[in-house]
Amino acid sequence: MTQDQLVEVVKAKAPSVPVSLYEARDFADAVQYAVDVTEKRRHCEMLLPKEGETYGPLSENSFPTMLDRFIAAPGLSDEEFAVLEGKTAGTDIILLRSGLRGHMGGFNTSITWAEALVADTVTCVVNSNSEEVRLGTMVAEVSVMLVRKSTLLNKLEDANSLMLDLLNRGGASYTAFITGPSRTADIERVGALGVHGPLELHIVLLED
Amino acid sequence: MADAKNMKEYHSQIQEALDDKFLRATLDKFAVEYKANRTRIFEGMDVDGLIKQVADIKDNAAQHMMELFEQFKTEAEKRGVHVHLASTGAEANRIIARIAKENNCHNIIKSKSMTAEEIHLNTALEKEGCRVVETDLGEWIIQLRHEGPSHMVMPAIHLSRYQVADLFTDVTKVQQDREDIQKLVKVARKELRIEYVKADMGISGANFAVAEAGLIGTATNEGNLRLVTTMPRVHVVLAGLEKLIPTVADALKVLQVLPRNATAQAITSYITWIAGANECATGPNGRKEMHIVFLDNGRLKIAQDPAFKDILRCVRCGACANVCPVYRLIGGHKMGYVYIGAVGLALTYLYHGADKARALVQNCIGCESCKNVCSAGIDLPRITREIRARLVKAEGNNPAGSVMSMVMKDRDRFHSLLKFIKFSQKPLTVKGGRFIRHLPAVLMGGDQSFRQLPALAPKSFRQLFNGVVNNPAQPRFRVAIFSGCAQDFIYPEQLVAAVRLLNKHGVHVEFPLGQTCCGLPLDMMGQRDTSIQVSSQNVNAFEAGKYDAIITLCASCTGHLKNSYPELLKDSPDQYRAGIFVSKVMDFTSFVYNKLGLRADDFVKSNEKVTYHSPCHMRDLGVTEEPRALLNMVADYVPAAEEDTCCGFGGTFSVKFPELSAEIGKKKLKNSEDTGASLVVTDCPGCVMQIRGVATANDSQLKVEHISELLARHMK
Ligand code: SF4
Ligand code: SF4
């Protein structure tokens, strides 16, 4: 399949995953999308509230919310991070790049790169060797995955050589196939999103 | 967990489950939805081909278990992991407790692991003073309730939202919403977050241990495993040796089946691949302290046992419970000890011992549904029968089994006994002599009042045959009939109808008198030696080479002849004869439709509304279109809901578990009645006995016939 056909497959399948899909003009546009998504949502829930701290209004789950907005962007290069800083300048968004262990109570959004996207299942292949990337993609309420169109794969089996490549890059390796938000059906088989990790997953497709 | 030591205890545990209205409703709904969802998610894929590939991959792995272990160990050690091998559950528990102690770990978080359940790891760690918290939502719920899982994939499927809400209210000391499941899930999101932060050690299971890279692969939907393997400074993986697999490509292949079969998902939300001690800010030198404990607990021995080795293919998808009519009625707590469902019967015996399994392994109807849905094509009912046979061998025979064996060993004795019963049963029959109200308890045992059992026919088929057969001068085909006991002695009219139809269409029919019971009831009772003896008698009763086909009208006999005879008579002097015999066996509808090629012109079609019950063993043999095509030629066929679901007969099963057989039978009756048809047709005398018996006992107007009778009535 050609790249365009693969993109069509992703478009057709994304809604049922569920994944929100955005085709960005360039990197700046991709980052702008993540910022917009963050600004549209309510402030993040605080899952580890401390006695005596002040918080915002209660969320729909009756949890306290945070007073600030946070975007975690582990794994972006310095240049990429600078673009993000530009886009958030003048907003109430606080950027996090590392030390995410200190933010386990939650943050709004994470922006991370995926190494590849499997079209057939809309699965992001994420190099998660960095602990910050793992935490970023789990603790954020909204996970935004950046994917280069040239990395689109057709089927899951086609991820084999990429897997082997990731395994051989260094000593230890941690790779995640991520397909949609964190989900469960453990209570009465009723589907629910965000049981531990993201409530939403967004994929932003970029040209090379 | 069902741990009944004897049948009496087990029956009372079963009754508890039958009385649980929520459980019944949930599992009914699940059974129906699962089948539909599974069909949808596999659409357009070569499911059988994939299952075969999974079976091959896992078989190959099981045969090279220790080599793969060594390769895995070398690769993992290169990446800074400590690899252990525990020969028993107790040893695995000790190793993990020691790791906790040496690393000064008190707070332990876990992601889901059936292997940890197998060895009761939590209890062992708690004894050492550790605090263990499950993070998978279902596992957390049952941990808080001090229960075991009732399903391998959905451990808390037996609980309602209200039970969960009350539990969460208790735990959080805040009144929780009792209706809104979304909110209940968020309670877990919040409550468990602190546990990730506090934990010193994370324990996970593994779906794959990939030898070529010392790589652990896991499939989860919640993503809790990613936090369990990231936040704490120590990570321990517990994996059964059967999780070893040679390559990443193999794992990716298995992943095409596993999530589809488990939860009808193309893929789970997270597949996590961990090779080596990864970055961890709080670990020694910024690295994780990582250990992998492989568990033997009998697996190496099983790999060398030809009768049991297939069980190591299991990828724990849970599908064999999802389609099981017994599971549907009583749930996992009563159909398993730790492992549940069809595979649970076998694994309880293999991993937890005969004591825990003795009553449990009796609880299988033999409907073959699990075998046909299994991700790895494991013939689970065969393994269950094998376990029964081994229990009989090891522990001596039970009274019912001995009597049965004694009678059946000798055809003449069996047939004289039947004659005796025929004469002595007269006073017991009601409704024109066709039903015995209650067969004497010695013969049947248990309460059989849910259905009326038939009387033996005044004349058996073997007595009737010569008067009925009217062979053509120039036959198109020559066939022999294999009758099985039920049609020979209870329902000869079904065979008489078949002979008339076959003769009319130019088929020469014979009935070799040396034949006897097919032996399935014996095998179901663990009477392996006698079962082999009757198989041999039957194979020798037929000059199979003379016939174009050996025709059967009993689905269960057909299945047993075709599937089990080659295995039972393997390495016996009858092996060769058995091969020819089996190759000739053909069920009646396949013969009539495919060989004789009868079509609508051969029948007079009526507008009588009829529905169909598809016998389990017909489906197992892949005969599903032929009977329906024939029905459409003679009547107005209306499909029933769950037409493809077991009727609950299962021969000896319905005697051992009348309470289960009754429930399944009633459901079948209701689904058939709901079509508005006046007649349900099927192609197995066992199913006729069950459905007709349940219908009569419930004063239903629904009539039940064998398809041969319907077809014969509509012959031109
Ligand atoms: S054969 Fe049927 S009754 Fe027996 S375990 Fe399998 S699905 Fe359940
Ligand atoms: S035995 Fe087969 S169907 Fe049952 S859990 Fe294992 S793989 Fe799945």
Short mmCIF file of N, CA and C in Angstrom, two decimals, chain B residues 146-260:
data_model
loop_
_atom_site.label_atom_id
_atom_site.label_comp_id
_atom_site.label_asym_id
_atom_site.label_seq_id
_atom_site.Cartn_x
_atom_site.Cartn_y
_atom_site.Cartn_z
N HIS B 146 -11.27 -10.38 48.85
CA HIS B 146 -10.65 -11.66 49.23
C HIS B 146 -11.21 -12.83 48.44
N GLU B 147 -11.29 -12.66 47.13
CA GLU B 147 -11.78 -13.72 46.25
C GLU B 147 -10.72 -14.05 45.21
N GLY B 148 -10.93 -15.15 44.52
CA GLY B 148 -10.11 -15.46 43.37
C GLY B 148 -10.82 -14.98 42.11
N PRO B 149 -10.11 -14.97 40.97
CA PRO B 149 -10.73 -14.53 39.71
C PRO B 149 -11.82 -15.50 39.25
N SER B 150 -12.87 -14.97 38.63
CA SER B 150 -13.91 -15.85 38.11
C SER B 150 -13.83 -15.94 36.59
N HIS B 151 -12.83 -15.26 36.03
CA HIS B 151 -12.57 -15.37 34.59
C HIS B 151 -11.11 -14.97 34.41
N MET B 152 -10.43 -15.58 33.45
CA MET B 152 -8.99 -15.30 33.34
C MET B 152 -8.72 -13.92 32.77
N VAL B 153 -9.64 -13.40 31.98
CA VAL B 153 -9.43 -12.08 31.39
C VAL B 153 -10.22 -11.01 32.14
N MET B 154 -11.42 -11.38 32.60
CA MET B 154 -12.25 -10.44 33.35
C MET B 154 -12.50 -11.02 34.73
N PRO B 155 -11.56 -10.79 35.65
CA PRO B 155 -11.58 -11.51 36.93
C PRO B 155 -12.80 -11.20 37.79
N ALA B 156 -13.44 -10.05 37.56
CA ALA B 156 -14.56 -9.67 38.43
C ALA B 156 -15.88 -9.70 37.68
N ILE B 157 -15.96 -10.52 36.67
CA ILE B 157 -17.18 -10.55 35.84
C ILE B 157 -18.40 -10.99 36.63
N HIS B 158 -18.18 -11.63 37.77
CA HIS B 158 -19.31 -12.12 38.57
C HIS B 158 -19.95 -11.04 39.43
N LEU B 159 -19.37 -9.84 39.42
CA LEU B 159 -19.86 -8.80 40.33
C LEU B 159 -20.65 -7.72 39.61
N SER B 160 -21.66 -7.19 40.29
CA SER B 160 -22.45 -6.10 39.73
C SER B 160 -21.83 -4.77 40.12
N ARG B 161 -22.24 -3.71 39.42
CA ARG B 161 -21.76 -2.37 39.74
C ARG B 161 -22.10 -2.01 41.20
N TYR B 162 -23.23 -2.55 41.66
CA TYR B 162 -23.65 -2.21 43.03
C TYR B 162 -22.70 -2.82 44.05
N GLN B 163 -22.31 -4.04 43.77
CA GLN B 163 -21.36 -4.68 44.69
C GLN B 163 -20.02 -3.93 44.67
N VAL B 164 -19.62 -3.51 43.47
CA VAL B 164 -18.36 -2.77 43.36
C VAL B 164 -18.49 -1.42 44.06
N ALA B 165 -19.63 -0.74 43.85
CA ALA B 165 -19.83 0.58 44.46
C ALA B 165 -19.79 0.47 45.98
N ASP B 166 -20.45 -0.54 46.51
CA ASP B 166 -20.47 -0.69 47.97
C ASP B 166 -19.07 -0.99 48.50
N LEU B 167 -18.35 -1.79 47.74
CA LEU B 167 -16.98 -2.09 48.13
C LEU B 167 -16.13 -0.82 48.14
N PHE B 168 -16.26 -0.02 47.08
CA PHE B 168 -15.47 1.21 46.98
C PHE B 168 -15.88 2.22 48.05
N THR B 169 -17.16 2.24 48.38
CA THR B 169 -17.62 3.11 49.46
C THR B 169 -16.92 2.73 50.76
N ASP B 170 -16.87 1.45 50.97
CA ASP B 170 -16.20 0.90 52.14
C ASP B 170 -14.73 1.28 52.20
N VAL B 171 -14.06 1.14 51.08
CA VAL B 171 -12.62 1.35 51.02
C VAL B 171 -12.26 2.83 51.13
N THR B 172 -13.05 3.68 50.46
CA THR B 172 -12.70 5.11 50.43
C THR B 172 -13.36 5.88 51.56
N LYS B 173 -14.32 5.24 52.24
CA LYS B 173 -15.10 5.90 53.29
C LYS B 173 -15.86 7.11 52.75
N VAL B 174 -16.14 7.09 51.44
CA VAL B 174 -16.95 8.14 50.83
C VAL B 174 -18.05 7.42 50.05
N GLN B 175 -19.27 7.89 50.16
CA GLN B 175 -20.36 7.24 49.43
C GLN B 175 -20.13 7.37 47.92
N GLN B 176 -20.05 6.24 47.23
CA GLN B 176 -19.81 6.28 45.80
C GLN B 176 -21.11 6.11 45.02
N ASP B 177 -21.12 6.70 43.84
CA ASP B 177 -22.25 6.56 42.92
C ASP B 177 -22.50 5.08 42.65
N ARG B 178 -23.73 4.62 42.83
CA ARG B 178 -23.98 3.18 42.67
C ARG B 178 -24.36 2.79 41.25
N GLU B 179 -24.60 3.77 40.40
CA GLU B 179 -25.04 3.45 39.03
C GLU B 179 -23.95 3.65 38.00
N ASP B 180 -23.14 4.70 38.19
CA ASP B 180 -22.28 5.18 37.12
C ASP B 180 -20.93 4.44 37.09
N ILE B 181 -20.83 3.52 36.16
CA ILE B 181 -19.61 2.72 36.08
C ILE B 181 -18.40 3.58 35.73
N GLN B 182 -18.61 4.60 34.90
CA GLN B 182 -17.50 5.48 34.52
C GLN B 182 -16.88 6.10 35.78
N LYS B 183 -17.74 6.50 36.68
CA LYS B 183 -17.23 7.13 37.91
C LYS B 183 -16.54 6.11 38.81
N LEU B 184 -17.09 4.91 38.84
CA LEU B 184 -16.46 3.87 39.67
C LEU B 184 -15.05 3.58 39.18
N VAL B 185 -14.90 3.57 37.87
CA VAL B 185 -13.58 3.32 37.30
C VAL B 185 -12.61 4.44 37.72
N LYS B 186 -13.11 5.65 37.78
CA LYS B 186 -12.25 6.77 38.17
C LYS B 186 -11.85 6.69 39.64
N VAL B 187 -12.66 6.04 40.43
CA VAL B 187 -12.28 5.83 41.83
C VAL B 187 -11.00 5.00 41.87
N ALA B 188 -10.95 3.99 41.03
CA ALA B 188 -9.74 3.17 40.99
C ALA B 188 -8.56 4.00 40.47
N ARG B 189 -8.83 4.83 39.46
CA ARG B 189 -7.78 5.69 38.91
C ARG B 189 -7.14 6.51 40.03
N LYS B 190 -7.98 7.08 40.86
CA LYS B 190 -7.46 7.94 41.91
C LYS B 190 -6.83 7.14 43.05
N GLU B 191 -7.54 6.14 43.51
CA GLU B 191 -7.06 5.39 44.68
C GLU B 191 -5.73 4.69 44.42
N LEU B 192 -5.56 4.22 43.19
CA LEU B 192 -4.36 3.42 42.92
C LEU B 192 -3.14 4.28 42.59
N ARG B 193 -3.35 5.54 42.27
CA ARG B 193 -2.22 6.37 41.85
C ARG B 193 -1.15 6.44 42.93
N ILE B 194 -1.59 6.62 44.16
CA ILE B 194 -0.64 6.74 45.26
C ILE B 194 0.17 5.46 45.43
N GLU B 195 -0.47 4.32 45.07
CA GLU B 195 0.23 3.04 45.23
C GLU B 195 1.44 2.94 44.31
N TYR B 196 1.30 3.50 43.11
CA TYR B 196 2.44 3.47 42.19
C TYR B 196 3.59 4.29 42.76
N VAL B 197 3.22 5.40 43.40
CA VAL B 197 4.24 6.30 43.94
C VAL B 197 4.96 5.65 45.13
N LYS B 198 4.17 4.95 45.94
CA LYS B 198 4.73 4.39 47.17
C LYS B 198 5.54 3.11 46.96
N ALA B 199 5.28 2.44 45.84
CA ALA B 199 5.77 1.06 45.72
C ALA B 199 7.29 0.97 45.58
N ASP B 200 7.84 -0.07 46.21
CA ASP B 200 9.27 -0.37 46.07
C ASP B 200 9.50 -1.40 44.98
N MET B 201 8.50 -2.27 44.83
CA MET B 201 8.67 -3.36 43.88
C MET B 201 7.41 -3.52 43.04
N GLY B 202 7.61 -3.81 41.76
CA GLY B 202 6.48 -4.11 40.87
C GLY B 202 6.60 -5.55 40.39
N ILE B 203 5.48 -6.26 40.41
CA ILE B 203 5.49 -7.63 39.91
C ILE B 203 4.53 -7.71 38.73
N SER B 204 5.03 -8.28 37.64
CA SER B 204 4.16 -8.45 36.49
C SER B 204 4.22 -9.88 36.01
N GLY B 205 3.28 -10.24 35.16
CA GLY B 205 3.35 -11.53 34.48
C GLY B 205 3.96 -11.31 33.11
N ALA B 206 3.77 -12.25 32.24
CA ALA B 206 4.26 -12.11 30.87
C ALA B 206 3.37 -12.93 29.96
N ASN B 207 3.06 -12.37 28.78
CA ASN B 207 2.40 -13.20 27.78
C ASN B 207 3.43 -13.95 26.94
N PHE B 208 4.58 -13.29 26.78
CA PHE B 208 5.66 -13.90 26.01
C PHE B 208 6.98 -13.68 26.71
N ALA B 209 7.82 -14.70 26.65
CA ALA B 209 9.22 -14.51 27.02
C ALA B 209 10.00 -14.89 25.76
N VAL B 210 10.44 -13.86 25.04
CA VAL B 210 11.03 -14.08 23.72
C VAL B 210 12.52 -14.37 23.86
N ALA B 211 12.89 -15.60 23.50
CA ALA B 211 14.25 -16.05 23.77
C ALA B 211 15.30 -15.28 22.97
N GLU B 212 15.03 -14.94 21.73
CA GLU B 212 16.07 -14.33 20.89
C GLU B 212 16.55 -12.99 21.45
N ALA B 213 15.77 -12.38 22.32
CA ALA B 213 16.17 -11.07 22.80
C ALA B 213 16.06 -10.92 24.32
N GLY B 214 15.77 -12.00 25.03
CA GLY B 214 15.56 -11.88 26.48
C GLY B 214 14.47 -10.87 26.75
N LEU B 215 13.43 -10.93 25.95
CA LEU B 215 12.39 -9.90 25.91
C LEU B 215 11.09 -10.41 26.51
N ILE B 216 10.46 -9.57 27.33
CA ILE B 216 9.17 -9.90 27.91
C ILE B 216 8.09 -9.12 27.16
N GLY B 217 7.05 -9.79 26.74
CA GLY B 217 5.94 -9.10 26.06
C GLY B 217 4.66 -9.29 26.84
N THR B 218 3.91 -8.20 27.01
CA THR B 218 2.65 -8.32 27.75
C THR B 218 1.56 -7.54 27.03
N ALA B 219 0.36 -8.04 27.12
CA ALA B 219 -0.79 -7.37 26.52
C ALA B 219 -1.74 -6.94 27.62
N THR B 220 -2.03 -5.65 27.69
CA THR B 220 -3.00 -5.17 28.68
C THR B 220 -3.84 -4.07 28.06
N ASN B 221 -4.96 -3.81 28.65
CA ASN B 221 -5.79 -2.71 28.18
C ASN B 221 -5.69 -1.49 29.08
N GLU B 222 -5.43 -1.74 30.34
CA GLU B 222 -5.50 -0.64 31.30
C GLU B 222 -4.22 0.18 31.31
N GLY B 223 -3.10 -0.47 31.00
CA GLY B 223 -1.84 0.25 31.03
C GLY B 223 -1.21 0.27 32.40
N ASN B 224 -1.87 -0.37 33.36
CA ASN B 224 -1.31 -0.41 34.72
C ASN B 224 0.08 -1.04 34.73
N LEU B 225 0.26 -2.00 33.83
CA LEU B 225 1.55 -2.67 33.79
C LEU B 225 2.69 -1.69 33.48
N ARG B 226 2.42 -0.69 32.69
CA ARG B 226 3.47 0.26 32.34
C ARG B 226 3.90 1.05 33.58
N LEU B 227 2.95 1.34 34.44
CA LEU B 227 3.32 2.05 35.67
C LEU B 227 3.97 1.10 36.67
N VAL B 228 3.45 -0.13 36.72
CA VAL B 228 4.01 -1.13 37.63
C VAL B 228 5.48 -1.41 37.28
N THR B 229 5.79 -1.36 35.98
CA THR B 229 7.16 -1.67 35.58
C THR B 229 8.04 -0.42 35.47
N THR B 230 7.46 0.74 35.73
CA THR B 230 8.24 1.98 35.62
C THR B 230 8.52 2.63 36.98
N MET B 231 7.51 2.75 37.81
CA MET B 231 7.69 3.53 39.04
C MET B 231 8.58 2.87 40.10
N PRO B 232 8.33 1.62 40.49
CA PRO B 232 9.16 1.05 41.57
C PRO B 232 10.59 0.78 41.11
N ARG B 233 11.50 0.70 42.06
CA ARG B 233 12.90 0.50 41.68
C ARG B 233 13.22 -0.95 41.34
N VAL B 234 12.35 -1.86 41.79
CA VAL B 234 12.59 -3.28 41.50
C VAL B 234 11.43 -3.82 40.65
N HIS B 235 11.76 -4.61 39.65
CA HIS B 235 10.72 -5.24 38.84
C HIS B 235 10.96 -6.75 38.81
N VAL B 236 9.95 -7.51 39.20
CA VAL B 236 10.03 -8.96 39.12
C VAL B 236 8.97 -9.45 38.14
N VAL B 237 9.42 -10.24 37.19
CA VAL B 237 8.49 -10.87 36.25
C VAL B 237 8.33 -12.32 36.67
N LEU B 238 7.09 -12.78 36.74
CA LEU B 238 6.85 -14.21 36.98
C LEU B 238 6.22 -14.79 35.72
N ALA B 239 6.86 -15.83 35.19
CA ALA B 239 6.34 -16.40 33.94
C ALA B 239 6.45 -17.92 33.97
N GLY B 240 5.42 -18.58 33.54
CA GLY B 240 5.49 -20.03 33.37
C GLY B 240 6.46 -20.34 32.23
N LEU B 241 7.12 -21.47 32.31
CA LEU B 241 8.09 -21.83 31.27
C LEU B 241 7.44 -21.89 29.88
N GLU B 242 6.12 -22.14 29.86
CA GLU B 242 5.46 -22.25 28.55
C GLU B 242 5.31 -20.91 27.86
N LYS B 243 5.68 -19.82 28.55
CA LYS B 243 5.62 -18.51 27.91
C LYS B 243 6.84 -18.27 27.02
N LEU B 244 7.83 -19.12 27.12
CA LEU B 244 9.01 -18.97 26.26
C LEU B 244 8.63 -19.23 24.81
N ILE B 245 9.18 -18.42 23.95
CA ILE B 245 8.85 -18.48 22.53
C ILE B 245 10.12 -18.02 21.79
N PRO B 246 10.42 -18.60 20.63
CA PRO B 246 11.72 -18.28 20.04
C PRO B 246 11.91 -16.82 19.61
N THR B 247 10.97 -16.27 18.84
CA THR B 247 11.26 -14.98 18.20
C THR B 247 10.15 -13.94 18.39
N VAL B 248 10.53 -12.71 18.12
CA VAL B 248 9.56 -11.61 18.13
C VAL B 248 8.48 -11.87 17.08
N ALA B 249 8.90 -12.38 15.94
CA ALA B 249 7.93 -12.67 14.87
C ALA B 249 6.87 -13.67 15.34
N ASP B 250 7.32 -14.66 16.11
CA ASP B 250 6.36 -15.63 16.67
C ASP B 250 5.34 -14.92 17.56
N ALA B 251 5.86 -14.04 18.41
CA ALA B 251 4.98 -13.34 19.34
C ALA B 251 3.97 -12.48 18.56
N LEU B 252 4.44 -11.83 17.52
CA LEU B 252 3.54 -10.98 16.74
C LEU B 252 2.46 -11.83 16.06
N LYS B 253 2.83 -13.03 15.70
CA LYS B 253 1.85 -13.94 15.09
C LYS B 253 0.76 -14.30 16.12
N VAL B 254 1.20 -14.69 17.31
CA VAL B 254 0.24 -15.06 18.35
C VAL B 254 -0.68 -13.87 18.67
N LEU B 255 -0.10 -12.67 18.59
CA LEU B 255 -0.88 -11.48 18.91
C LEU B 255 -2.00 -11.21 17.91
N GLN B 256 -1.91 -11.84 16.75
CA GLN B 256 -3.02 -11.68 15.81
C GLN B 256 -4.26 -12.43 16.28
N VAL B 257 -4.05 -13.43 17.10
CA VAL B 257 -5.18 -14.25 17.57
C VAL B 257 -5.60 -13.87 18.99
N LEU B 258 -4.61 -13.73 19.86
CA LEU B 258 -4.90 -13.60 21.30
C LEU B 258 -5.94 -12.53 21.64
N PRO B 259 -5.71 -11.24 21.30
CA PRO B 259 -6.71 -10.25 21.72
C PRO B 259 -8.05 -10.42 21.00
N ARG B 260 -8.00 -10.88 19.77
CA ARG B 260 -9.25 -11.10 19.04
C ARG B 260 -10.08 -12.16 19.74
#
